[in-house]
XYZ file of C-alpha atoms in Angstrom:
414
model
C -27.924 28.775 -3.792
C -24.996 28.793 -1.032
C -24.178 25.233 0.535
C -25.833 24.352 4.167
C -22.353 24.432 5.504
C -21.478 27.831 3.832
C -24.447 29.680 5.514
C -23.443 29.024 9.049
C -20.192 28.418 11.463
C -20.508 24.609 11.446
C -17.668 23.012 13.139
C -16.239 19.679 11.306
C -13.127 18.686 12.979
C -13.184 14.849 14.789
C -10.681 16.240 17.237
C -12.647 19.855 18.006
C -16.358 18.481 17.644
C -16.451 15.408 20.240
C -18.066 17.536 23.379
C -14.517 18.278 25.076
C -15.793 21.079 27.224
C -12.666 21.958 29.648
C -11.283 25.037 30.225
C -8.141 23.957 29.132
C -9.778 23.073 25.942
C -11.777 25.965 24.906
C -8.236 28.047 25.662
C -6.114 25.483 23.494
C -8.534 26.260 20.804
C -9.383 29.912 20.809
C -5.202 30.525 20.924
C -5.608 28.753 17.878
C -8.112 31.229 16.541
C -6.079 33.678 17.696
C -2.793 32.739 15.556
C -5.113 31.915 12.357
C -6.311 35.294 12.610
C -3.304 37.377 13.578
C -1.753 35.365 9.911
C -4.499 36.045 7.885
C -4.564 39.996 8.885
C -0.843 39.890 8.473
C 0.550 42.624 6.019
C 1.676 40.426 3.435
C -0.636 37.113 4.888
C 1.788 34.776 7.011
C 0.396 31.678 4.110
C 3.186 29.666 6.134
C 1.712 30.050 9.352
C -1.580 29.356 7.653
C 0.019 26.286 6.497
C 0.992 25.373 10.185
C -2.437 25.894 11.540
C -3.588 23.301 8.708
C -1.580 20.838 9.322
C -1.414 20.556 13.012
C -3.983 18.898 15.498
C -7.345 19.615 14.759
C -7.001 21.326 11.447
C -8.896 24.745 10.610
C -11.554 23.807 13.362
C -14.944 24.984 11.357
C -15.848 25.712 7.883
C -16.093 29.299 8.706
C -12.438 29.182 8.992
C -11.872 27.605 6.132
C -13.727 29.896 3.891
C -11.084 32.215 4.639
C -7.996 30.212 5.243
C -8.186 27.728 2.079
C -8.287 30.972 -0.636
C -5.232 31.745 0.727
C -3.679 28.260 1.020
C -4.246 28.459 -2.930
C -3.744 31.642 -4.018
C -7.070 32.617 -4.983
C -8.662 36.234 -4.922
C -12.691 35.863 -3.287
C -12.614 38.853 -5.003
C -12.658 37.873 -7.938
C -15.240 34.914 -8.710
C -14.719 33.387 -12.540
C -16.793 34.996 -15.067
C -19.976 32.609 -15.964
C -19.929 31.206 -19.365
C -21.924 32.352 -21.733
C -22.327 29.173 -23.526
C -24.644 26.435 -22.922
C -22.034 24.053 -21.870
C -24.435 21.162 -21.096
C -25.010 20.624 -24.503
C -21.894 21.200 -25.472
C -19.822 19.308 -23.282
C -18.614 16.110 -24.478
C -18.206 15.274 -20.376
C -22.275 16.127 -19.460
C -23.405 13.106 -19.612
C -21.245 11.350 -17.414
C -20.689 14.372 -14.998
C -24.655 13.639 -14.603
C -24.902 10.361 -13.821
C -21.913 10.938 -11.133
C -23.675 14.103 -9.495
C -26.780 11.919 -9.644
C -24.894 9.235 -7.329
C -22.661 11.924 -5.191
C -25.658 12.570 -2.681
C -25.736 8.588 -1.401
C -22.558 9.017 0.281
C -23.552 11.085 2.356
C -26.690 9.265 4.185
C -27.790 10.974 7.494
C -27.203 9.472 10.544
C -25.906 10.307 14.142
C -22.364 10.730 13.348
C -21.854 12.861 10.598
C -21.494 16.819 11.112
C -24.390 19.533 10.940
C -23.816 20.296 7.675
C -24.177 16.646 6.042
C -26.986 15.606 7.907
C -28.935 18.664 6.511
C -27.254 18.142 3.291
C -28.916 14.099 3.023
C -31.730 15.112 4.683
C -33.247 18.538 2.930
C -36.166 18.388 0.259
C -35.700 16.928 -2.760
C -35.783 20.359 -4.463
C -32.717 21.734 -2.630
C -30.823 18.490 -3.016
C -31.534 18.968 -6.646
C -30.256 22.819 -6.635
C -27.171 21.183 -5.189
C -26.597 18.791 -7.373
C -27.579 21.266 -10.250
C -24.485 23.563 -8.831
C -22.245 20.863 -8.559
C -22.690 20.339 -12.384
C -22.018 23.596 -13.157
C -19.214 24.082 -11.246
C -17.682 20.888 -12.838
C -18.316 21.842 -16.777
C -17.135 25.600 -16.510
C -13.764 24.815 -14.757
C -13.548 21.697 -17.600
C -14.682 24.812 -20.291
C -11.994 27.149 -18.707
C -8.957 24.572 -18.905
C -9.449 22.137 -22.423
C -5.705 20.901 -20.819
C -8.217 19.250 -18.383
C -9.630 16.044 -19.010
C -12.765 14.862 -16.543
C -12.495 11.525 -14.749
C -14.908 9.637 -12.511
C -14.109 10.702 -8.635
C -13.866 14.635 -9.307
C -17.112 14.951 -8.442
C -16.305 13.963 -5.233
C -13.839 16.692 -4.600
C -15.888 19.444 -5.802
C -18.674 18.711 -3.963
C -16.521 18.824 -0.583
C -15.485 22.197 -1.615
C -19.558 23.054 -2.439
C -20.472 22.145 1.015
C -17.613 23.989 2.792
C -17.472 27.534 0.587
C -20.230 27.387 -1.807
C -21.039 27.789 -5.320
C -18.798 31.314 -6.179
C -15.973 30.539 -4.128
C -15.839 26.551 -4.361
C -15.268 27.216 -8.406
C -12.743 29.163 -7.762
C -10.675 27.122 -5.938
C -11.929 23.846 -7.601
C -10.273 25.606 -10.832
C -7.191 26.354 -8.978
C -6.673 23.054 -6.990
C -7.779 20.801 -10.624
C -4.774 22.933 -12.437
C -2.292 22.138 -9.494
C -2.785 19.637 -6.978
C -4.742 17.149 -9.527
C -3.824 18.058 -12.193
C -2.158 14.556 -13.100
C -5.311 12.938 -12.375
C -6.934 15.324 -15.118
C -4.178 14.225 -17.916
C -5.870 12.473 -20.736
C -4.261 8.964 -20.016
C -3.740 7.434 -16.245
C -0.026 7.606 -16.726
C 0.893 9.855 -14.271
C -1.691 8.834 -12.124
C 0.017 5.081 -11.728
C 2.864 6.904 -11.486
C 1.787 8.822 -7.954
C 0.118 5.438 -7.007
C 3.583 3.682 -7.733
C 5.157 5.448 -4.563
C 3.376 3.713 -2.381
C 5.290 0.385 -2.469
C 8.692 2.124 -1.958
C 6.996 3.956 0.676
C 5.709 1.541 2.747
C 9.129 -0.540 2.216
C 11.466 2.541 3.678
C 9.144 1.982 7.300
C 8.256 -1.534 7.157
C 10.210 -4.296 4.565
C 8.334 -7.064 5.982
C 4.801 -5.758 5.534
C 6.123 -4.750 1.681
C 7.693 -7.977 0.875
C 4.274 -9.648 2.238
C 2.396 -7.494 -0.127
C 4.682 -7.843 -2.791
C 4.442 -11.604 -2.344
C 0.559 -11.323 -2.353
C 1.127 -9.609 -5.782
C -1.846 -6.974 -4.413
C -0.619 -3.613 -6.198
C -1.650 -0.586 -5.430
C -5.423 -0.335 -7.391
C -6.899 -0.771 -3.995
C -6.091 3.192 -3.464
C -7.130 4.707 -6.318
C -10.035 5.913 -5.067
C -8.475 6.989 -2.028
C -5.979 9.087 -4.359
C -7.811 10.246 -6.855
C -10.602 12.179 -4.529
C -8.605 12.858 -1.442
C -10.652 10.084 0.502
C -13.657 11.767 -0.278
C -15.330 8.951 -1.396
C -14.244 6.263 0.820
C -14.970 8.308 4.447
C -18.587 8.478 5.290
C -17.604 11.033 8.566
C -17.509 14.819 6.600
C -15.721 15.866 9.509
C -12.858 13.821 8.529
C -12.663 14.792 4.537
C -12.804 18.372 5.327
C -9.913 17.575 7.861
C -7.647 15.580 5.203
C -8.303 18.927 2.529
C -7.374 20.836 5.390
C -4.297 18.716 5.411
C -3.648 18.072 1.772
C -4.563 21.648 0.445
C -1.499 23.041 2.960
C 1.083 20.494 1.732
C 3.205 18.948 -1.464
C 0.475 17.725 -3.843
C 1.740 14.234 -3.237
C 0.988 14.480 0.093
C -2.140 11.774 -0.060
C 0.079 9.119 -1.172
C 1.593 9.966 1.826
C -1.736 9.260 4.194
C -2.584 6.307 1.472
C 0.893 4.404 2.981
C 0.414 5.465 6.712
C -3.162 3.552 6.825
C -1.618 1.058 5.357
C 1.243 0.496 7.591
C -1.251 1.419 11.106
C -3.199 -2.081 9.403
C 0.183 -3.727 9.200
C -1.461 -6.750 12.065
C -4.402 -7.060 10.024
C -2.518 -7.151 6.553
C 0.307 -10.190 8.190
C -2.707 -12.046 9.473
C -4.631 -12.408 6.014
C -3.798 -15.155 3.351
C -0.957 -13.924 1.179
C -3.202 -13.725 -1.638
C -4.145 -10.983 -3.914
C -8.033 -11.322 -3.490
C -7.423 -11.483 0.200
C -5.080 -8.570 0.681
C -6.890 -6.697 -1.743
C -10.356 -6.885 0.159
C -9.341 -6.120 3.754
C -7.106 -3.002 2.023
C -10.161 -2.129 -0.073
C -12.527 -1.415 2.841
C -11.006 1.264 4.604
C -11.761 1.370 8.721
C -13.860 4.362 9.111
C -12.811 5.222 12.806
C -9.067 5.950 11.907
C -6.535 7.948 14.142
C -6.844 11.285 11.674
C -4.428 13.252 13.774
C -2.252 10.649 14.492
C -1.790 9.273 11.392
C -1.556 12.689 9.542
C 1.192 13.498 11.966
C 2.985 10.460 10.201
C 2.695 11.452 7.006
C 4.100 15.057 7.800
C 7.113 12.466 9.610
C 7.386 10.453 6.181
C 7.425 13.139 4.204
C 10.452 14.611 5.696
C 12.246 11.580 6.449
C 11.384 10.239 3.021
C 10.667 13.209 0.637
C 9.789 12.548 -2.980
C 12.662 12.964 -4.602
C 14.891 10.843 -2.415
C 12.239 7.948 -3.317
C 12.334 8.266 -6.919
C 16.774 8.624 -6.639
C 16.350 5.340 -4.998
C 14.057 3.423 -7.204
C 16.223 4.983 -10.587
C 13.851 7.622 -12.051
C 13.231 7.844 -15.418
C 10.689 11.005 -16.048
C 11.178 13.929 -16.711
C 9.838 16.059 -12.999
C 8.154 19.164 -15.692
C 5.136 16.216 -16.683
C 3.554 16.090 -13.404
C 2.357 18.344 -10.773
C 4.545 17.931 -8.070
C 7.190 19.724 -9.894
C 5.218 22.769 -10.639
C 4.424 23.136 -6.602
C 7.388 25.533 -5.953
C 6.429 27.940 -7.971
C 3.040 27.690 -6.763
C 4.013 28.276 -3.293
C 5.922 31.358 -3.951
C 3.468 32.913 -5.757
C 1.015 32.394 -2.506
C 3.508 33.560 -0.253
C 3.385 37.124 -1.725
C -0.030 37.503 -0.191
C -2.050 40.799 0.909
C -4.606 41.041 3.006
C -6.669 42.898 0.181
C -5.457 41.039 -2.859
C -3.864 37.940 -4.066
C -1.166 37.811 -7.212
C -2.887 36.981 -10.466
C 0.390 35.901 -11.384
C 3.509 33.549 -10.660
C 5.997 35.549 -8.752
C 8.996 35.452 -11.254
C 12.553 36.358 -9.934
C 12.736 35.604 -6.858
C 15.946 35.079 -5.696
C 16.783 31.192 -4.026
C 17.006 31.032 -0.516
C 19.152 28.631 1.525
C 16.530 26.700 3.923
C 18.193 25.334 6.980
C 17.753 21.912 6.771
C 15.586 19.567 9.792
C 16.910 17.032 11.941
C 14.630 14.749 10.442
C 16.239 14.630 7.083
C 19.178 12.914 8.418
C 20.419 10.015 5.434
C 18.844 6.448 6.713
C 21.459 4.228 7.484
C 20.120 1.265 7.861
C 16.966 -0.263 5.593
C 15.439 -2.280 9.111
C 15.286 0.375 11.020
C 11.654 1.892 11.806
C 10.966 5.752 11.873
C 11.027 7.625 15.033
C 7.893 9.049 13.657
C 5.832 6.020 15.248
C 6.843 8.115 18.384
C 6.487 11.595 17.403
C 3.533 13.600 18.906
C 0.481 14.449 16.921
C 0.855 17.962 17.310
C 3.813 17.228 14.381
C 6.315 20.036 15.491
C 9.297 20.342 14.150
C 7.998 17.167 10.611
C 5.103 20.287 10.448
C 7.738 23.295 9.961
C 9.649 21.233 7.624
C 7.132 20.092 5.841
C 5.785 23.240 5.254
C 9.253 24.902 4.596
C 11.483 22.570 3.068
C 8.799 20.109 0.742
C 9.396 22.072 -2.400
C 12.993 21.478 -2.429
C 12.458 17.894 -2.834
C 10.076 17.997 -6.243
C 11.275 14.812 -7.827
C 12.989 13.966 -10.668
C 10.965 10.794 -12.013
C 10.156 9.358 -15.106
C 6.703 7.618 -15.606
C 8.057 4.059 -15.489
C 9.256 4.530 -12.576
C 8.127 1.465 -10.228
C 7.125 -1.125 -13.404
């Protein structure tokens, strides 16, 4: 059974979607159309300028867009759907059971109501038998990509990825890329110990501290850590945003960039709630509550134009030369990302590479204003200023992240 959203051109973007009826808007976005298009007919596909389009304002505008723009964002032929297992894999799947009682609880997140797109409020409101066809898919999808990749260990919040990707792209296509994003972008969350997931969570601190040391001393103080975004990590925000509009904005966002890219957005909300965080008790419980309950009417564009801005002023592995790595970059997937990207750059139109492009010579990438060397630890980013359109932090983010895979150790932060 195909997803709500996948049988129709529902829009999901907060930016596109709020009624903005202007001439001026209706050109701003069908230019934008126009240049997704033109890259995606492209003789080999522009997967940069896709990039672009996914990171700047307003995303990939509706899910129609996106089933054809995030196959190419990662690599993956719709051509070619996996082949179905021929094994009963719910009873022999040491994962079933607890897959199940996740799937069971994935629907409540998404309650209807007035402000969530089209395709969620049919989702939460359709008969109980298509909910349960759902639900049955999302099960599937989950064991077979787990059966495909033993290297892949299940944990409790992948649910909520893959069932974004259900809603947007449907059953076929969603395992697809669900196979390809779990063996890339998550694929530390999928190790079988949390290691490198404390890791990623451990940049946060050091992140935070480059933009704002007083907010990161006062958290430091308040001894709060960093287990109030684990959730946020771990399924892309899925399961903390109750707006679908907004998750399938971030995975517009996310599925274009550096895999650590969330940790990213994780410190930017943190450091827009910098008032709220000063004003609390400097106490763990207290910190740890008002960070735990995420705002749901965020700035999206504005604060994903930040990250883009942090990400070039502060890439990865400028963080982890600062804080004294100590792991080896090959144990995590962050360092695997460049030769991910090249491999989607060699695009067709007609057909994707089935495998890494190997050879390719290295390219000297001109380097961005942004990445200037911070001179002085007080002084704020000009990102706070920087448009939301992102510019020139979009070009190099798209262009210049994989130069900056780290070279970390997993005690990094202890």
């Amino acid at each position: 059974m195909a997803s709500p959203s996948a049988q129709g051109d529902v829009p999901t973007s907060s930016h596109w979607d709020d009624g903005a009826e202007t001439a001026g808007f209706n050109a701003k976005r069908k230019k934008k159309v126009a240049k997704i298009y033109q890259a995606l007919n492209s003789d080999p596909t522009d997967v940069a300028a896709l990039r672009r389009m996914a990171i700047s304002e307003g995303g990939l505008l509706t899910d129609e867009m996106r089933r054809k723009v995030w196959p190419k964002l990662l690599n993956v032929n719709i051509n070619d759907p996996p082949p179905i297992s021929g094994k009963n894999l719910r009873q022999m799947s040491k994962d079933y059971q607890q897959v199940l009682l996740d799937v069971r609880r994935s629907l409540r997140r998404f309650p209807p109501g007035e402000k969530l797109s089209p395709s969620v409020l049919l989702y939460g409101g359709m008969p109980k038998e298509q909910r349960e066809g759902l639900q049955e898919e999302l099960i599937d999808i989950i064991l077979l990509v787990l059966e495909r990749n033993p290297q892949l260990h299940y944990y409790q919040g992948y649910h909520d990825i893959v069932v974004t990707f259900l809603l947007v792209v449907g059953e076929s296509l969603a395992t697809s890329l669900v196979e390809k994003v779990s063996t890339h972008h998550l694929r530390d969350f999928m190790d079988p110990t949390m290691d490198n997931t404390k890791h990623i969570l451990n940049y946060l601190m050091p992140i935070i501290d480059q933009v704002n040391p007083e907010l990161h001393d006062f958290m430091q103080s308040a001894e709060v850590g960093t287990i109030f975004a684990l959730s946020w990590l771990i399924t892309w925000f899925g399961h903390v945003l109750s707006d679908f509009r907004h998750v399938v904005r971030l995975y517009d966002f996310f599925l274009a960039c550096h895999p650590l890219m969330p940790i990213y957005f994780a410190a930017v909300i943190v450091l827009y709630r910098e008032e709220e965080v000063l004003d609390c008790d400097c106490d763990m419980a207290s910190v740890h509550h008002l960070l735990s309950q995420i705002p749901q009417d965020l700035p999206y564009e504005m604060l994903i134009s930040r990250a883009g801005d942090l990400f070039v002023q502060f890439p990865p592995s400028r963080l982890a030369w600062e804080a004294a790595a100590q792991q080896e970059a090959n144990k995590t997937a962050a360092s695997t990302f460049k030769d991910f990207e090249l491999a989607s750059t060699q695009q067709r139109p007609d057909m994707v590479l089935r495998q890494r492009f190997r050879g390719l010579r290295t390219e000297n990438r001109t380097k961005d204003v942004l990445t200037k060397p911070r001179t002085n630890r007080l002084v704020k980013l000009a990102v706070m200023g920087l448009t939301v359109a992102l510019g020139a932090a979009a070009l190099a983010v798209v262009k210049s992240a994989l130069e900056w895979a780290p070279k970390f150790q997993l005690q990094l932060f202890p």
